[in-house]
PDB file of C-alpha atoms in Angstrom:
ATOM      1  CA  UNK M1206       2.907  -7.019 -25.279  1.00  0.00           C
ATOM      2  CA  UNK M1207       0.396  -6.406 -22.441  1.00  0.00           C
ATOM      3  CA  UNK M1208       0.768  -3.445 -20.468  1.00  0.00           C
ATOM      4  CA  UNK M1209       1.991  -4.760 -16.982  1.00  0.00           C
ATOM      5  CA  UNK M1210      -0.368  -1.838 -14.981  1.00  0.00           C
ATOM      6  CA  UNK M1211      -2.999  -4.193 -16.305  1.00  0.00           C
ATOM      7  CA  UNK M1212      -1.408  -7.791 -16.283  1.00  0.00           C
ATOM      8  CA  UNK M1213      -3.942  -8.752 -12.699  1.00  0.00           C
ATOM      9  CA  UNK M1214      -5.593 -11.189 -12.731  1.00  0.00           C
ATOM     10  CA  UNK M1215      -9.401 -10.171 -12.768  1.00  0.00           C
ATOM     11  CA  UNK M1216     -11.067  -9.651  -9.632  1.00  0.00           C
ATOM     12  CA  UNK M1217     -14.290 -11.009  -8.695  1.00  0.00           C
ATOM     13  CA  UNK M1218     -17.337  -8.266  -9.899  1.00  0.00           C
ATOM     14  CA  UNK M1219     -18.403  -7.505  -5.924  1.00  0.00           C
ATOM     15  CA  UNK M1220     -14.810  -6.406  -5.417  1.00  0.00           C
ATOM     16  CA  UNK M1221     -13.842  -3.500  -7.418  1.00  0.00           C
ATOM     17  CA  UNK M1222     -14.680   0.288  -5.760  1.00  0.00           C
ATOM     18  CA  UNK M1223     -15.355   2.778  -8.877  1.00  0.00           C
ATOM     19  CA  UNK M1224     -14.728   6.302  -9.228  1.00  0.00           C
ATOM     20  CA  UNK M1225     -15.548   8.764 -11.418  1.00  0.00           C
ATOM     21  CA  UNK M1226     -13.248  12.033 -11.870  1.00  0.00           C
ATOM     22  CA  UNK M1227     -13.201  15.306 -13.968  1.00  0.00           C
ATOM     23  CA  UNK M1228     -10.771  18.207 -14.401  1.00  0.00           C
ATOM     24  CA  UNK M1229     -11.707  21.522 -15.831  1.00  0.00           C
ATOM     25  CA  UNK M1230     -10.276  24.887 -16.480  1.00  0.00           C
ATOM     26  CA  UNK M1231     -12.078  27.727 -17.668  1.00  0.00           C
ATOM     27  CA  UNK M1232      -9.679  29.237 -20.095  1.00  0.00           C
ATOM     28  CA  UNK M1233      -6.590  26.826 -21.097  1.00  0.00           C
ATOM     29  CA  UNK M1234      -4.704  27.431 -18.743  1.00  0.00           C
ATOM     30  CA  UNK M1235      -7.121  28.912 -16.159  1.00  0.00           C
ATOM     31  CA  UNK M1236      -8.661  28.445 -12.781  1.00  0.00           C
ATOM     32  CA  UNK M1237      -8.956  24.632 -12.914  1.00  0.00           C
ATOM     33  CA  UNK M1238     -10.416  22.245 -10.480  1.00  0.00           C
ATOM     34  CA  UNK M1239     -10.833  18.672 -10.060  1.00  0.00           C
ATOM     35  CA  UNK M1240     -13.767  16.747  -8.809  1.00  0.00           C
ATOM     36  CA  UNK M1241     -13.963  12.776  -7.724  1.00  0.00           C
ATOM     37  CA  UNK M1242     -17.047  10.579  -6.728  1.00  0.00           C
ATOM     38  CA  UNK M1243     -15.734   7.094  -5.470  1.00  0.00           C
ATOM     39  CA  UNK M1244     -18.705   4.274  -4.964  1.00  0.00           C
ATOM     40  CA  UNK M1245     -17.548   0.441  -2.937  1.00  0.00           C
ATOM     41  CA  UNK M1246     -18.625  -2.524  -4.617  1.00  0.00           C
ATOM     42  CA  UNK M1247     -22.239  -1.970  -3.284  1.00  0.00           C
ATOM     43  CA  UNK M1248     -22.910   1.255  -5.586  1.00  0.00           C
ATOM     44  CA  UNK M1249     -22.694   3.293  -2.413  1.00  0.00           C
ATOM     45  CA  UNK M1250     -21.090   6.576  -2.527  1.00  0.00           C
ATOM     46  CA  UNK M1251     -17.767   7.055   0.263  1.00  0.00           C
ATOM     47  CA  UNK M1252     -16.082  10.140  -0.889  1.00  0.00           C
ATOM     48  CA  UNK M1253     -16.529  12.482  -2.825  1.00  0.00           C
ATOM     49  CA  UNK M1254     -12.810  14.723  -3.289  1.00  0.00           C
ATOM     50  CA  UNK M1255     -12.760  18.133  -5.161  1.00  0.00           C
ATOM     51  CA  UNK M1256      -9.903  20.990  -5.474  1.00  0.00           C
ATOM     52  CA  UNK M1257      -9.210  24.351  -6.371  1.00  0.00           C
ATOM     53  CA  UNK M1258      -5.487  24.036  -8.459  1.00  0.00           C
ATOM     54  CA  UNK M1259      -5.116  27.587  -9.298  1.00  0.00           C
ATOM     55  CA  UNK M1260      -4.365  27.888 -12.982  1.00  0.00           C
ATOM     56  CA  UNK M1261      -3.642  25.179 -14.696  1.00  0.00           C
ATOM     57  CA  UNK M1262      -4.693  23.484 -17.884  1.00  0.00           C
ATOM     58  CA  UNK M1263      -7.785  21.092 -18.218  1.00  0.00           C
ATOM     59  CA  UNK M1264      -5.651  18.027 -18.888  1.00  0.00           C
ATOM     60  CA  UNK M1265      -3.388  18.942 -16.003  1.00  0.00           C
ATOM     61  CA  UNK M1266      -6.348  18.952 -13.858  1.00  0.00           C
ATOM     62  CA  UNK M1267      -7.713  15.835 -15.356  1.00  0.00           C
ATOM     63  CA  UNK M1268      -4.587  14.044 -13.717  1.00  0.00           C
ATOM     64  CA  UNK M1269      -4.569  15.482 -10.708  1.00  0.00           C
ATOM     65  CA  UNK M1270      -8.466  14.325 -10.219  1.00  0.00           C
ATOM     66  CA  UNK M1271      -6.999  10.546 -11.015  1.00  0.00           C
ATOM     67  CA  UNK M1272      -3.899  11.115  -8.556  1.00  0.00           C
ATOM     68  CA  UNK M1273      -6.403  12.362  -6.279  1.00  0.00           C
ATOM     69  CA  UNK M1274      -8.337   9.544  -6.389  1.00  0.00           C
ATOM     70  CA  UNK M1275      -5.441   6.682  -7.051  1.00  0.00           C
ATOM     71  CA  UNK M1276      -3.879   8.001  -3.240  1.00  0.00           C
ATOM     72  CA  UNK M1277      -7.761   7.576  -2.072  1.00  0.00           C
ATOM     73  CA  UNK M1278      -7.817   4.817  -2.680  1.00  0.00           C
ATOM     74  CA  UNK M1279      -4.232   3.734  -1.569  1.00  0.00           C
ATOM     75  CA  UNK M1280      -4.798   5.377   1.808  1.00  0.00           C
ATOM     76  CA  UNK M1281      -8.172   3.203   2.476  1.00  0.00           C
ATOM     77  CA  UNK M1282      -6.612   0.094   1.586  1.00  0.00           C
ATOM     78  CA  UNK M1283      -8.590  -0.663  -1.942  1.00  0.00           C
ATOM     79  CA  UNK M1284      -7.422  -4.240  -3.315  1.00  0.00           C
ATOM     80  CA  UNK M1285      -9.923  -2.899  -6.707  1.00  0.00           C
ATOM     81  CA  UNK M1286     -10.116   0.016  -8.733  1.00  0.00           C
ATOM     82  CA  UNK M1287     -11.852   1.211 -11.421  1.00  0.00           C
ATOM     83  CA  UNK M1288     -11.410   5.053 -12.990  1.00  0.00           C
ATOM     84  CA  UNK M1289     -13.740   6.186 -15.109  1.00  0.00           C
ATOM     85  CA  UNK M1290     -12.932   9.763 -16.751  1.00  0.00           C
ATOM     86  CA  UNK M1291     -14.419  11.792 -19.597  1.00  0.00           C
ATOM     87  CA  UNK M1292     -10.886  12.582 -20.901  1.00  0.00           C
ATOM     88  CA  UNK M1293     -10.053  10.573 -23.901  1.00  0.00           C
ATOM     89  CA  UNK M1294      -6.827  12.020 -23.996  1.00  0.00           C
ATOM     90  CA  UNK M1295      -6.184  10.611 -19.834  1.00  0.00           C
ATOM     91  CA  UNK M1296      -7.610   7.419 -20.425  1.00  0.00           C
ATOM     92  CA  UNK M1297      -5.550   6.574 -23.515  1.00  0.00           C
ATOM     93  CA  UNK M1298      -2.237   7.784 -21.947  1.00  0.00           C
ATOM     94  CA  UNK M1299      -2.671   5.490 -18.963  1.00  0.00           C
ATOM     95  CA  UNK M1300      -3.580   2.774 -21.474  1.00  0.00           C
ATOM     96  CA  UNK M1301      -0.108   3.112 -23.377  1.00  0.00           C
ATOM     97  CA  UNK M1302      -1.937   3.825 -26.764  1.00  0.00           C
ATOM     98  CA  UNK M1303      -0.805   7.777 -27.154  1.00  0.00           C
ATOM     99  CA  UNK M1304       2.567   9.207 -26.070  1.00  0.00           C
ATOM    100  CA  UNK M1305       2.868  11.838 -23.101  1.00  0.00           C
ATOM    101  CA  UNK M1306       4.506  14.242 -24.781  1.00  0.00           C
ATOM    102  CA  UNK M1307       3.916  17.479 -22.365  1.00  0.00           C
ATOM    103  CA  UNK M1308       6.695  18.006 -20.196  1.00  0.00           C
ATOM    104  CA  UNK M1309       3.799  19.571 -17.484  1.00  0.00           C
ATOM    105  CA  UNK M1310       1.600  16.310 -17.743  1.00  0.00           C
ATOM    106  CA  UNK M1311       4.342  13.592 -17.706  1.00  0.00           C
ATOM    107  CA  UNK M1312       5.488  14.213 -13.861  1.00  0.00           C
ATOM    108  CA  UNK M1313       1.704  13.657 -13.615  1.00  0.00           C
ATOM    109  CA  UNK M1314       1.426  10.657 -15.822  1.00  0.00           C
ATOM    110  CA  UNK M1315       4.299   9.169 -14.324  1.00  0.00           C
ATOM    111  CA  UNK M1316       2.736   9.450 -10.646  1.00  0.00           C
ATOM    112  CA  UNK M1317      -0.729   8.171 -11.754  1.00  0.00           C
ATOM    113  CA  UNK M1318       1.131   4.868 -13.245  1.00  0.00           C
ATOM    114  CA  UNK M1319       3.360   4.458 -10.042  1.00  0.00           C
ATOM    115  CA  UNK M1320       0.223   4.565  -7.745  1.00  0.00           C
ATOM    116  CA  UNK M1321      -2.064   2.468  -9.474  1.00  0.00           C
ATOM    117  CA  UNK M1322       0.716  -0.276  -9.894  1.00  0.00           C
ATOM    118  CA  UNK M1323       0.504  -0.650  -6.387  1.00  0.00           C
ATOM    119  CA  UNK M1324      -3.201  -1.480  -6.158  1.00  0.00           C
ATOM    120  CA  UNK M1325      -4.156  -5.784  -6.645  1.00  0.00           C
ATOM    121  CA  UNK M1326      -6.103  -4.371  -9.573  1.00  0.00           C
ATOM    122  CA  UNK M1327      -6.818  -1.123 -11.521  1.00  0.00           C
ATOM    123  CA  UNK M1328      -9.006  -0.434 -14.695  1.00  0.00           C
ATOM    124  CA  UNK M1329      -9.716   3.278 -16.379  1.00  0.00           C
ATOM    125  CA  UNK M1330     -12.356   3.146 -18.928  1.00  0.00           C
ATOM    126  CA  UNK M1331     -13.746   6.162 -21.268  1.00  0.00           C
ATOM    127  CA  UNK M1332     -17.160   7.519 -20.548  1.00  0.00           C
ATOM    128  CA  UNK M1333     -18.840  10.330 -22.192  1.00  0.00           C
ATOM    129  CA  UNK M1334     -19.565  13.525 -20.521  1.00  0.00           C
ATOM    130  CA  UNK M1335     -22.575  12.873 -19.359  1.00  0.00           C
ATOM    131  CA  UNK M1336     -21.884   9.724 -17.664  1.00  0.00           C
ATOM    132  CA  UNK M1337     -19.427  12.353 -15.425  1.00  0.00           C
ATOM    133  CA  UNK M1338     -22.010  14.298 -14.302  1.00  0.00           C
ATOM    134  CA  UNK M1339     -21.220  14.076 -10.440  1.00  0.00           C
ATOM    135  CA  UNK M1340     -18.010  14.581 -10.860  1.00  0.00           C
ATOM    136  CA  UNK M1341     -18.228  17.730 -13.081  1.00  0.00           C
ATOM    137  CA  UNK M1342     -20.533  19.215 -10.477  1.00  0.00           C
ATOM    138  CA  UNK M1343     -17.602  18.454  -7.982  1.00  0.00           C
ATOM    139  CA  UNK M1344     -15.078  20.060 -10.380  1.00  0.00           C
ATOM    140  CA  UNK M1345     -16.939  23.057 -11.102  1.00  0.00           C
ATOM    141  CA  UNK M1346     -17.543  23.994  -7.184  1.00  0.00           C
ATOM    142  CA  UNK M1347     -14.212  23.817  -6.482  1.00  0.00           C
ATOM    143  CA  UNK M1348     -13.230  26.459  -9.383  1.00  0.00           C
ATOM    144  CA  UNK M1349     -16.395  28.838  -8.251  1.00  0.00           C
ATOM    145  CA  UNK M1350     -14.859  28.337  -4.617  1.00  0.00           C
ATOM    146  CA  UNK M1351     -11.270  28.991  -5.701  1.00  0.00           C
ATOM    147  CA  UNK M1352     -12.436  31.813  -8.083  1.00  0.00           C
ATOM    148  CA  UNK M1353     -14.374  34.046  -5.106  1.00  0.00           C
ATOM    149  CA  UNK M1354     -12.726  36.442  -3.212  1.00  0.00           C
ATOM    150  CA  UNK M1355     -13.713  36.191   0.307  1.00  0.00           C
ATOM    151  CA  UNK M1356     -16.065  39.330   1.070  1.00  0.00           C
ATOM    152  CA  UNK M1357     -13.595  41.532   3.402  1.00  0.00           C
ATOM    153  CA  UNK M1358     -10.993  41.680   0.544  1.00  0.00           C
ATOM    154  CA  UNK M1359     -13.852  43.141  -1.971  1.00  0.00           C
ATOM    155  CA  UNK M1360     -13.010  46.651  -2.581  1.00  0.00           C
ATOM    156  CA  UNK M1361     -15.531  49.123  -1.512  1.00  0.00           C
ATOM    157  CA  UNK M1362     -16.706  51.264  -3.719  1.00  0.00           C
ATOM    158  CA  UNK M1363     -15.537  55.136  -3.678  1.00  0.00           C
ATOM    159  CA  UNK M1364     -17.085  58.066  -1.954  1.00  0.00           C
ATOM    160  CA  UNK M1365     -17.046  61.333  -3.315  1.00  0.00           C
ATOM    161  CA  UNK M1366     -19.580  64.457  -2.618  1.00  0.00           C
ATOM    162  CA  UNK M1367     -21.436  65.686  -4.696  1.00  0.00           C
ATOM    163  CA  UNK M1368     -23.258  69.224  -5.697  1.00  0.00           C
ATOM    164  CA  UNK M1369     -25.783  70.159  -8.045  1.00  0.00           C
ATOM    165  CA  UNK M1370     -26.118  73.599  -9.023  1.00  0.00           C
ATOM    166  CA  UNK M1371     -30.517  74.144  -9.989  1.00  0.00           C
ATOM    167  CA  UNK M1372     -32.277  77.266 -10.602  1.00  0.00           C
ATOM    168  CA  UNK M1373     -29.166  78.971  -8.313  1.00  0.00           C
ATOM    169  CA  UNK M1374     -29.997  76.364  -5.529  1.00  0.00           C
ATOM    170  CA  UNK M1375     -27.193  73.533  -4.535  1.00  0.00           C
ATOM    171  CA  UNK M1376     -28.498  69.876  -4.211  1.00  0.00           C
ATOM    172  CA  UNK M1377     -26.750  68.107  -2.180  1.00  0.00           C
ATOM    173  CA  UNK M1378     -25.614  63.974  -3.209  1.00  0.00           C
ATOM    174  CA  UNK M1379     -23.086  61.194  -3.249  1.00  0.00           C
ATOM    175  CA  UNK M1380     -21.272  59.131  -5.829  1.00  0.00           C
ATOM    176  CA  UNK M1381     -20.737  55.727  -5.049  1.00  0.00           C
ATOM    177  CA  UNK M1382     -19.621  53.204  -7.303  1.00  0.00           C
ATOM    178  CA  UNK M1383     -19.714  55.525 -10.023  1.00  0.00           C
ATOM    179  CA  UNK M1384     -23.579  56.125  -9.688  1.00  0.00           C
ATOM    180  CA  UNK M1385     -24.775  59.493  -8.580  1.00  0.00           C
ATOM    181  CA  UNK M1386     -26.945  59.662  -5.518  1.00  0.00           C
ATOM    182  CA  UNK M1387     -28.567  63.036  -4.739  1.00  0.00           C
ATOM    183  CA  UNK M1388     -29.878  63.586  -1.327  1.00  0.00           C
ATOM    184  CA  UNK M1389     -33.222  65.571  -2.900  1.00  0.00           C
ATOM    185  CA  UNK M1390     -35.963  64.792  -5.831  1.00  0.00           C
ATOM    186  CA  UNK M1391     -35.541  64.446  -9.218  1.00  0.00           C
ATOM    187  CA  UNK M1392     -33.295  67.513 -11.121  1.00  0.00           C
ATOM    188  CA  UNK M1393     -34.623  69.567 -13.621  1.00  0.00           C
ATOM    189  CA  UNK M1394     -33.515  69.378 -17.526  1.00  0.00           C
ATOM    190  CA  UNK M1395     -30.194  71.472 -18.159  1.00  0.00           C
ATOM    191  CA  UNK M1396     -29.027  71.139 -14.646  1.00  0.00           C
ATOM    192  CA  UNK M1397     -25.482  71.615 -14.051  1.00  0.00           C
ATOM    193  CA  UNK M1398     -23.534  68.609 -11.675  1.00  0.00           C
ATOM    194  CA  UNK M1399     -20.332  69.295 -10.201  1.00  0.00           C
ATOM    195  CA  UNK M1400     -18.481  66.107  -8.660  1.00  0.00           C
ATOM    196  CA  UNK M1401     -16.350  67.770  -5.599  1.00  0.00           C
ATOM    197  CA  UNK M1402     -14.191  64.715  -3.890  1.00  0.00           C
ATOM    198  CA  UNK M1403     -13.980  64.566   0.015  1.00  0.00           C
ATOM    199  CA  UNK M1404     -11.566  66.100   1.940  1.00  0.00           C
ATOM    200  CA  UNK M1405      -8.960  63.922   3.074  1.00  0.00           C
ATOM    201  CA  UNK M1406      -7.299  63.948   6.707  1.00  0.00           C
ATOM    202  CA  UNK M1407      -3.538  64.651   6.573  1.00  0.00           C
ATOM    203  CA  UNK M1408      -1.696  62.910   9.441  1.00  0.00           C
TER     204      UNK M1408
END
């Protein structure tokens, strides 16, 4: 029995809009991202849609790079879609060949189905990685921009002084960052370093 998410009747070859998607996590689960290029009939590009998820597992972003682009393309009126995803996994659960048996990526499945069933036509075809490549760029911006702490909530490094005692004279220095930093030349061999922290005000 044919699967009725892809019972349309074909559409003409200057009517479908493709996309191309990826989902990655670095570590399973991890910081995941998803990344989207979407091309109209003409082979021009007209979005390109990436996220930061937080962590999450690669399939889980997988499916929310197809959601991302199924509402796309909902949203912009697309009579013709065609997916194409580097996830074999994806692309045969849509397909109704392997079960959806994680209770994390069935809400997901179960979304992706429902959306595409209201496009005229939809298609989601394997590809090998590198056929992804765009997408995967996408994907992998969005976890280095999810992943980076915005500078002002870096943690400076500690201050503490610092003296060294040489041939009964005190050099004086910093440690910052746990490197030492002395205010004067070079110390001679056998010297003796004392870290002394900073005085702190007491309010």
């Amino acid at each position: 029995m044919r699967d009725p998410l892809f019972s349309n009747a074909p559409a003409p070859a200057d009517d479908w809009h493709l996309a191309h998607c990826d989902g990655g996590s670095r570590g399973n689960p991890g910081p995941a991202g998803y990344g989207a290029v979407i091309q109209d009939p003409h082979g021009q590009t007209v979005a390109r849609l990436s996220r930061f998820l937080g962590r999450q597992t690669n399939n889980y972003a997988e499916y929310s790079g197809l959601v991302a682009v199924l509402e796309w393309a909902l949203e912009n009126r697309i009579p013709s879609l065609r997916v194409v995803s580097d996830s074999e996994l994806m692309v045969n659960q849509m397909k109704g060949r392997y079960k959806v048996g994680s209770p994390t990526l069935r809400p997901l499945w179960e979304k992706a189905r429902g959306l595409a069933t209201r496009l005229d036509r939809f298609d989601i075809r394997h590809t090998l990685r590198g056929g992804n490549k765009e997408a995967d760029q996408l994907a992998n911006e969005a976890m280095d921009a999810g992943t980076k702490a915005p500078a002002r909530d870096q943690p400076k490094p500690a201050l503490s002084s610092i003296s060294a005692k040489s041939a009964g004279a005190s050099l004086p220095g910093i440690v910052q960052g746990g490197v030492v930093r002395f205010l004067q030349s070079t110390l001679d061999e056998g010297t003796f370093v004392q870290v002394i922290p900073e005085p702190r005000n007491e309010h």
